[in-house]
Coordinates of C-alpha atoms in Angstrom, one line a residue:
M1 CA 189.9 -43.5 -43.1
I2 CA 188.7 -42.7 -46.6
V3 CA 187.2 -39.2 -47.2
R4 CA 186.0 -37.4 -50.4
R5 CA 187.6 -34.2 -51.6
V6 CA 187.3 -31.9 -54.6
V7 CA 190.4 -31.1 -56.7
L8 CA 191.0 -28.7 -59.5
N9 CA 190.6 -30.9 -62.6
S10 CA 191.4 -28.3 -65.3
R11 CA 191.8 -24.5 -65.7
P12 CA 189.2 -22.6 -67.8
G13 CA 192.0 -20.5 -69.3
I14 CA 192.7 -16.9 -68.5
N15 CA 189.7 -15.6 -70.6
G16 CA 187.6 -18.8 -70.3
I17 CA 184.3 -19.3 -68.6
P18 CA 184.5 -21.8 -65.6
V19 CA 182.3 -24.9 -65.7
A20 CA 181.5 -27.6 -63.2
E21 CA 183.9 -30.0 -65.0
N22 CA 186.9 -27.9 -64.0
F23 CA 186.5 -29.7 -60.7
R24 CA 186.7 -33.4 -59.8
V25 CA 185.7 -35.4 -56.8
E26 CA 188.1 -38.2 -55.6
E27 CA 188.7 -40.3 -52.6
V28 CA 191.8 -40.0 -50.4
S29 CA 193.0 -41.6 -47.2
L30 CA 193.1 -39.5 -44.0
P31 CA 195.9 -40.2 -41.5
D32 CA 194.8 -42.3 -38.5
T33 CA 196.5 -40.0 -36.0
V34 CA 196.1 -36.4 -35.1
N35 CA 199.4 -34.7 -34.1
E36 CA 200.0 -32.1 -31.4
G37 CA 198.5 -28.8 -32.4
E38 CA 196.1 -30.4 -34.9
V39 CA 192.4 -31.1 -35.0
K40 CA 190.2 -33.5 -37.0
V41 CA 187.2 -31.7 -38.4
K42 CA 184.0 -32.7 -40.1
T43 CA 182.9 -30.2 -42.8
L44 CA 179.4 -28.8 -42.5
Y45 CA 179.3 -26.0 -45.1
L46 CA 181.6 -24.7 -47.8
S47 CA 181.5 -21.3 -49.6
V48 CA 181.9 -20.5 -53.3
D49 CA 182.7 -16.8 -54.1
P50 CA 183.5 -14.7 -57.1
Y51 CA 187.2 -14.1 -56.1
M52 CA 187.8 -17.8 -56.5
R53 CA 187.7 -17.3 -60.3
C54 CA 191.2 -15.7 -60.0
R55 CA 192.5 -18.7 -58.2
M56 CA 191.7 -20.9 -61.1
N57 CA 194.5 -19.3 -63.1
E58 CA 198.1 -20.1 -62.8
D59 CA 198.7 -16.5 -61.7
T60 CA 195.9 -15.0 -59.6
G61 CA 197.0 -11.4 -60.5
S62 CA 196.8 -10.7 -56.8
D63 CA 199.4 -10.6 -54.0
Y64 CA 197.1 -12.0 -51.4
L65 CA 195.5 -14.9 -53.3
T66 CA 197.4 -18.1 -54.2
P67 CA 196.4 -20.1 -57.3
W68 CA 194.8 -23.5 -56.9
Q69 CA 197.0 -26.3 -58.2
L70 CA 195.9 -28.9 -60.7
S71 CA 194.9 -32.2 -59.1
R72 CA 195.3 -30.7 -55.6
V73 CA 192.5 -30.1 -53.1
V74 CA 190.7 -26.8 -53.5
D75 CA 190.1 -24.6 -50.5
G76 CA 188.0 -21.6 -49.5
G77 CA 185.7 -20.5 -46.7
G78 CA 184.3 -23.3 -44.6
V79 CA 182.6 -24.1 -41.4
G80 CA 182.8 -27.4 -39.5
V81 CA 182.8 -29.2 -36.2
I82 CA 185.8 -30.6 -34.3
E83 CA 185.7 -34.4 -33.9
E84 CA 189.1 -34.8 -32.3
S85 CA 191.6 -32.3 -30.9
K86 CA 195.2 -32.1 -29.8
H87 CA 195.1 -28.3 -29.8
T88 CA 195.3 -26.3 -26.5
H89 CA 192.3 -24.0 -27.2
L90 CA 190.0 -26.2 -29.2
T91 CA 188.0 -29.2 -28.0
Q92 CA 185.7 -31.8 -29.5
G93 CA 182.3 -30.3 -30.4
D94 CA 183.6 -26.8 -31.0
F95 CA 182.4 -25.1 -34.2
V96 CA 185.1 -23.5 -36.3
T97 CA 185.7 -21.6 -39.5
S98 CA 188.5 -20.8 -41.8
F99 CA 189.2 -18.8 -45.0
T100 CA 191.3 -21.7 -46.3
W101 CA 189.1 -24.7 -45.5
P102 CA 189.8 -27.7 -47.8
W103 CA 186.9 -28.9 -50.0
Q104 CA 186.6 -32.3 -48.4
T105 CA 184.2 -34.2 -46.1
E106 CA 186.7 -34.4 -43.2
A107 CA 190.2 -33.1 -42.7
I108 CA 193.1 -32.9 -40.2
L109 CA 194.0 -29.2 -39.9
D110 CA 196.4 -27.0 -37.9
G111 CA 194.3 -25.7 -35.0
N112 CA 196.0 -22.3 -35.4
S113 CA 194.4 -21.9 -38.8
L114 CA 190.9 -22.1 -37.4
E115 CA 188.7 -19.5 -35.6
K116 CA 186.1 -20.7 -33.1
V117 CA 182.6 -19.4 -33.9
V118 CA 179.7 -18.8 -31.5
P119 CA 176.4 -20.3 -32.8
P120 CA 174.1 -18.0 -30.8
L121 CA 175.4 -15.1 -32.9
V122 CA 173.6 -16.6 -35.9
D123 CA 170.7 -18.2 -33.9
G124 CA 172.3 -21.6 -34.8
H125 CA 172.4 -21.0 -38.6
L126 CA 176.1 -21.9 -38.9
S127 CA 176.2 -21.2 -42.7
Y128 CA 175.7 -17.5 -41.9
F129 CA 179.3 -17.4 -40.7
L130 CA 180.2 -17.8 -44.4
G131 CA 177.8 -15.1 -45.5
A132 CA 176.0 -12.3 -43.6
I133 CA 177.9 -12.7 -40.3
G134 CA 181.1 -13.7 -42.1
M135 CA 183.3 -12.2 -44.9
P136 CA 180.6 -11.0 -47.2
G137 CA 178.8 -9.2 -44.4
L138 CA 182.0 -7.7 -43.1
T139 CA 183.0 -6.6 -46.6
S140 CA 179.7 -4.9 -47.1
L141 CA 179.6 -3.2 -43.7
I142 CA 183.3 -2.1 -43.5
G143 CA 183.4 -1.2 -47.1
I144 CA 180.4 1.2 -46.7
Q145 CA 181.8 2.5 -43.4
E146 CA 185.3 3.1 -44.7
K147 CA 184.6 4.1 -48.4
G148 CA 181.0 5.2 -48.6
H149 CA 181.2 8.4 -46.5
I150 CA 177.5 8.3 -45.6
T151 CA 176.1 11.1 -43.6
P152 CA 172.7 10.4 -41.9
G153 CA 170.2 13.1 -42.9
A154 CA 172.1 14.2 -46.0
N155 CA 169.6 12.7 -48.4
Q156 CA 172.1 10.5 -50.1
T157 CA 171.3 8.0 -52.8
M158 CA 173.1 4.7 -53.0
V159 CA 173.2 2.3 -56.1
V160 CA 174.3 -1.3 -55.7
S161 CA 175.2 -3.5 -58.6
G162 CA 175.1 -7.3 -58.2
A163 CA 172.4 -6.4 -55.7
A164 CA 170.9 -9.8 -55.2
G165 CA 174.3 -11.5 -54.5
A166 CA 176.1 -12.3 -51.3
C167 CA 177.5 -8.8 -50.7
G168 CA 175.0 -6.7 -52.7
S169 CA 171.9 -8.0 -50.9
L170 CA 173.5 -7.0 -47.6
A171 CA 175.0 -3.7 -48.8
G172 CA 171.7 -2.2 -49.8
Q173 CA 170.2 -2.9 -46.4
I174 CA 173.3 -1.7 -44.6
G175 CA 173.2 1.5 -46.7
H176 CA 169.8 2.3 -45.3
L177 CA 170.8 1.3 -41.8
L178 CA 173.8 3.7 -41.9
G179 CA 171.7 6.6 -43.2
C180 CA 171.2 6.6 -47.0
S181 CA 167.7 7.9 -47.8
R182 CA 167.4 6.0 -51.1
V183 CA 168.9 2.7 -52.3
V184 CA 168.5 1.3 -55.8
G185 CA 169.7 -2.1 -56.8
I186 CA 170.8 -3.5 -60.2
C187 CA 170.4 -7.2 -60.9
G188 CA 169.6 -9.6 -63.7
T189 CA 166.0 -11.0 -63.3
D190 CA 162.6 -9.7 -62.4
E191 CA 162.4 -12.2 -59.6
K192 CA 165.5 -10.7 -58.0
C193 CA 164.2 -7.2 -58.5
L194 CA 161.0 -8.1 -56.7
L195 CA 163.0 -9.7 -53.9
L196 CA 165.0 -6.5 -53.4
T197 CA 162.0 -4.2 -53.2
S198 CA 159.5 -6.5 -51.4
E199 CA 161.8 -8.2 -48.8
L200 CA 165.1 -6.4 -48.5
G201 CA 164.0 -2.8 -48.3
F202 CA 165.5 -1.5 -51.6
D203 CA 163.5 1.5 -52.8
A204 CA 163.7 0.4 -56.5
A205 CA 165.5 -2.1 -58.7
V206 CA 166.7 -2.3 -62.3
N207 CA 166.9 -5.5 -64.4
Y208 CA 170.0 -4.8 -66.5
K209 CA 169.1 -7.6 -68.9
K210 CA 165.8 -6.0 -69.8
D211 CA 166.0 -2.3 -69.0
N212 CA 168.1 0.5 -70.3
V213 CA 170.2 1.0 -67.2
S214 CA 171.1 4.6 -67.9
E215 CA 167.5 5.6 -68.6
R216 CA 166.1 3.8 -65.6
L217 CA 168.7 5.3 -63.3
L218 CA 167.8 8.8 -64.5
E219 CA 164.2 8.0 -63.5
L220 CA 165.0 6.3 -60.2
C221 CA 167.8 8.6 -59.0
P222 CA 166.5 12.1 -59.8
S223 CA 169.1 13.7 -57.5
G224 CA 172.0 11.7 -58.9
V225 CA 174.1 9.0 -57.2
D226 CA 176.2 9.8 -54.1
V227 CA 177.4 6.3 -53.2
Y228 CA 178.0 3.3 -55.6
F229 CA 178.6 -0.1 -54.2
D230 CA 180.2 -1.8 -57.2
N231 CA 180.2 -5.6 -57.5
V232 CA 180.3 -6.0 -61.2
G233 CA 182.3 -3.4 -63.2
G234 CA 182.0 -3.1 -67.0
D235 CA 179.2 -1.4 -68.8
I236 CA 176.8 -1.4 -65.8
S237 CA 179.4 0.5 -63.7
D238 CA 180.1 2.9 -66.5
A239 CA 176.3 3.8 -66.6
V240 CA 176.2 4.4 -62.9
I241 CA 179.4 6.5 -62.8
S242 CA 178.0 8.7 -65.5
Q243 CA 175.2 9.7 -63.1
M244 CA 177.3 10.2 -60.0
N245 CA 177.4 13.6 -58.3
P246 CA 180.5 15.7 -57.6
N247 CA 182.5 14.5 -54.6
S248 CA 180.7 11.1 -54.6
H249 CA 182.2 7.8 -53.7
I250 CA 182.6 4.3 -55.3
I251 CA 183.0 1.3 -53.0
L252 CA 185.0 -1.1 -55.2
C253 CA 183.9 -4.4 -53.8
G254 CA 184.2 -6.7 -56.9
Q255 CA 184.2 -6.7 -60.7
I256 CA 182.6 -10.1 -61.5
S257 CA 181.9 -9.1 -65.1
Q258 CA 185.6 -8.8 -65.7
Y259 CA 186.9 -11.9 -63.9
N260 CA 186.9 -14.1 -67.0
K261 CA 189.1 -11.5 -68.9
D262 CA 192.8 -11.1 -68.7
V263 CA 192.8 -7.6 -67.3
P264 CA 194.5 -6.1 -64.2
Y265 CA 192.5 -5.4 -61.0
P266 CA 190.9 -3.1 -60.6
P267 CA 190.1 -3.1 -64.4
P268 CA 190.9 0.2 -66.2
L269 CA 188.0 2.4 -67.0
P270 CA 187.2 3.8 -70.5
P271 CA 188.8 7.2 -71.0
A272 CA 185.5 9.0 -70.9
I273 CA 184.5 7.4 -67.6
Q274 CA 188.0 8.1 -66.1
A275 CA 187.5 11.7 -67.1
I276 CA 184.2 11.9 -65.2
L277 CA 186.0 10.6 -62.1
K278 CA 188.6 13.3 -62.3
E279 CA 186.2 16.1 -63.2
R280 CA 183.7 15.3 -60.5
N281 CA 186.3 14.3 -57.8
I282 CA 184.8 10.9 -57.5
T283 CA 186.8 8.5 -55.3
R284 CA 187.4 4.9 -56.6
E285 CA 189.9 3.2 -54.3
R286 CA 190.6 -0.5 -54.2
F287 CA 188.9 -2.0 -51.1
L288 CA 190.2 -5.1 -49.4
V289 CA 188.4 -6.2 -46.3
L290 CA 191.4 -8.2 -45.1
N291 CA 193.2 -4.9 -44.4
Y292 CA 190.6 -4.1 -41.7
K293 CA 190.9 -7.2 -39.4
D294 CA 190.9 -5.0 -36.3
K295 CA 187.3 -4.1 -37.2
F296 CA 186.1 -7.7 -37.7
Q297 CA 184.9 -8.4 -34.1
L298 CA 182.8 -5.3 -33.7
G299 CA 181.5 -5.7 -37.3
S300 CA 180.4 -9.2 -36.6
L301 CA 178.6 -8.1 -33.5
Q302 CA 176.8 -5.3 -35.3
L303 CA 175.7 -7.6 -38.1
S304 CA 174.5 -10.2 -35.6
Q305 CA 172.5 -7.5 -33.7
W306 CA 170.8 -6.2 -36.9
F307 CA 170.0 -9.8 -37.9
K308 CA 168.5 -10.6 -34.5
E309 CA 166.5 -7.4 -34.5
G310 CA 165.0 -8.2 -37.9
K311 CA 166.7 -5.2 -39.5
L312 CA 169.0 -7.3 -41.7
K313 CA 167.4 -10.0 -43.8
I314 CA 169.6 -12.8 -44.9
K315 CA 169.2 -14.8 -48.1
E316 CA 171.0 -18.0 -49.1
T317 CA 171.0 -20.4 -52.0
V318 CA 171.9 -23.8 -50.7
I319 CA 173.0 -26.8 -52.8
N320 CA 173.6 -30.1 -51.1
G321 CA 176.6 -32.5 -51.5
L322 CA 180.3 -32.2 -52.0
E323 CA 179.9 -33.6 -55.5
N324 CA 178.0 -30.4 -56.5
M325 CA 180.8 -27.9 -55.6
G326 CA 181.5 -27.4 -59.3
V327 CA 177.8 -26.9 -60.1
A328 CA 177.5 -24.4 -57.3
F329 CA 180.5 -22.5 -58.5
Q330 CA 179.4 -22.3 -62.1
S331 CA 175.9 -21.2 -61.0
M332 CA 177.3 -18.5 -58.7
M333 CA 179.5 -17.1 -61.5
T334 CA 176.5 -16.8 -63.8
G335 CA 174.1 -15.3 -61.3
G336 CA 172.1 -18.4 -60.4
N337 CA 172.2 -17.6 -56.7
I338 CA 170.1 -15.3 -54.6
G339 CA 172.1 -14.1 -51.6
K340 CA 175.0 -16.2 -50.5
Q341 CA 175.8 -19.4 -52.4
I342 CA 176.4 -22.2 -49.9
V343 CA 177.1 -25.9 -50.3
C344 CA 175.9 -28.1 -47.4
I345 CA 178.4 -31.0 -47.1
S346 CA 176.9 -32.6 -44.0
E347 CA 173.5 -32.3 -42.4
E348 CA 173.5 -29.5 -39.8
I349 CA 173.8 -30.9 -36.3
S350 CA 172.1 -29.4 -33.3
V351 CA 174.0 -26.5 -31.8

């Protein structure tokens, strides 16, 4: 059986900007037989995420991420349906997900590498398992719970950078749900700013490409900043940290502005900003959601409940076709998405 897959065609270089041409689509033969413990799956949705930029280098700079290999199939978050199974606990028709799903139309996988998903949790929107009810949602929820130190009724202000992205668009809403009295988002277009305030419940938004971030934050956060959900790093984060209160907290979710640079993670701060952290006793600890797997089940149920109650609005940017994986990745890295960037590989089937 012939299937299509995406392989890493070239590396952008440690300090280079990734482009769609770094990826290549090719055809490959799939074995005719499924061995014991394996399943044959049809891919429905694939995810592109900022962390993948690190995997394009020969060395990811991380102990939990492996680099993608040239001319080998690329992998990441995926959702699909089982077409044939020789695994004890998985049957034909089951919907499954994996953090290491190959970027190809169909595949034969080790059944133990897959997690069965329950479509009613997402009202049948299977792609949500790659976003709000998946890793980005869990990252936002658990990150805020573990590192945000929010106290309901304490009149705390949260700032979210990358606020219209997969994690940011959820983090601001979750901040309110967990007790923040004011949430301000930072993003890169007026359209995104309007979305944050009109649909996602943010109290205000800053367009960093047009506004003076420091001046706007002074206006919008008159009592200072108590919690900072940091998705971007760089100059934007320096501006936010400068206005953080004593004993406040940074949730270090991502540093997308730094991913095309050869710097360690988390990137070092300028001396003046580092001095502010120390003087004001601001926490800035690395957060890795994979260290909290024991909280995934309850977290997913909470996110699903908020979604069904209409308290958590979910945004996606969907591009169709395996051949557009590179286009979707390049767009995501340059802020072309609102909410989670998803690629639909096969038409969604009834669930």
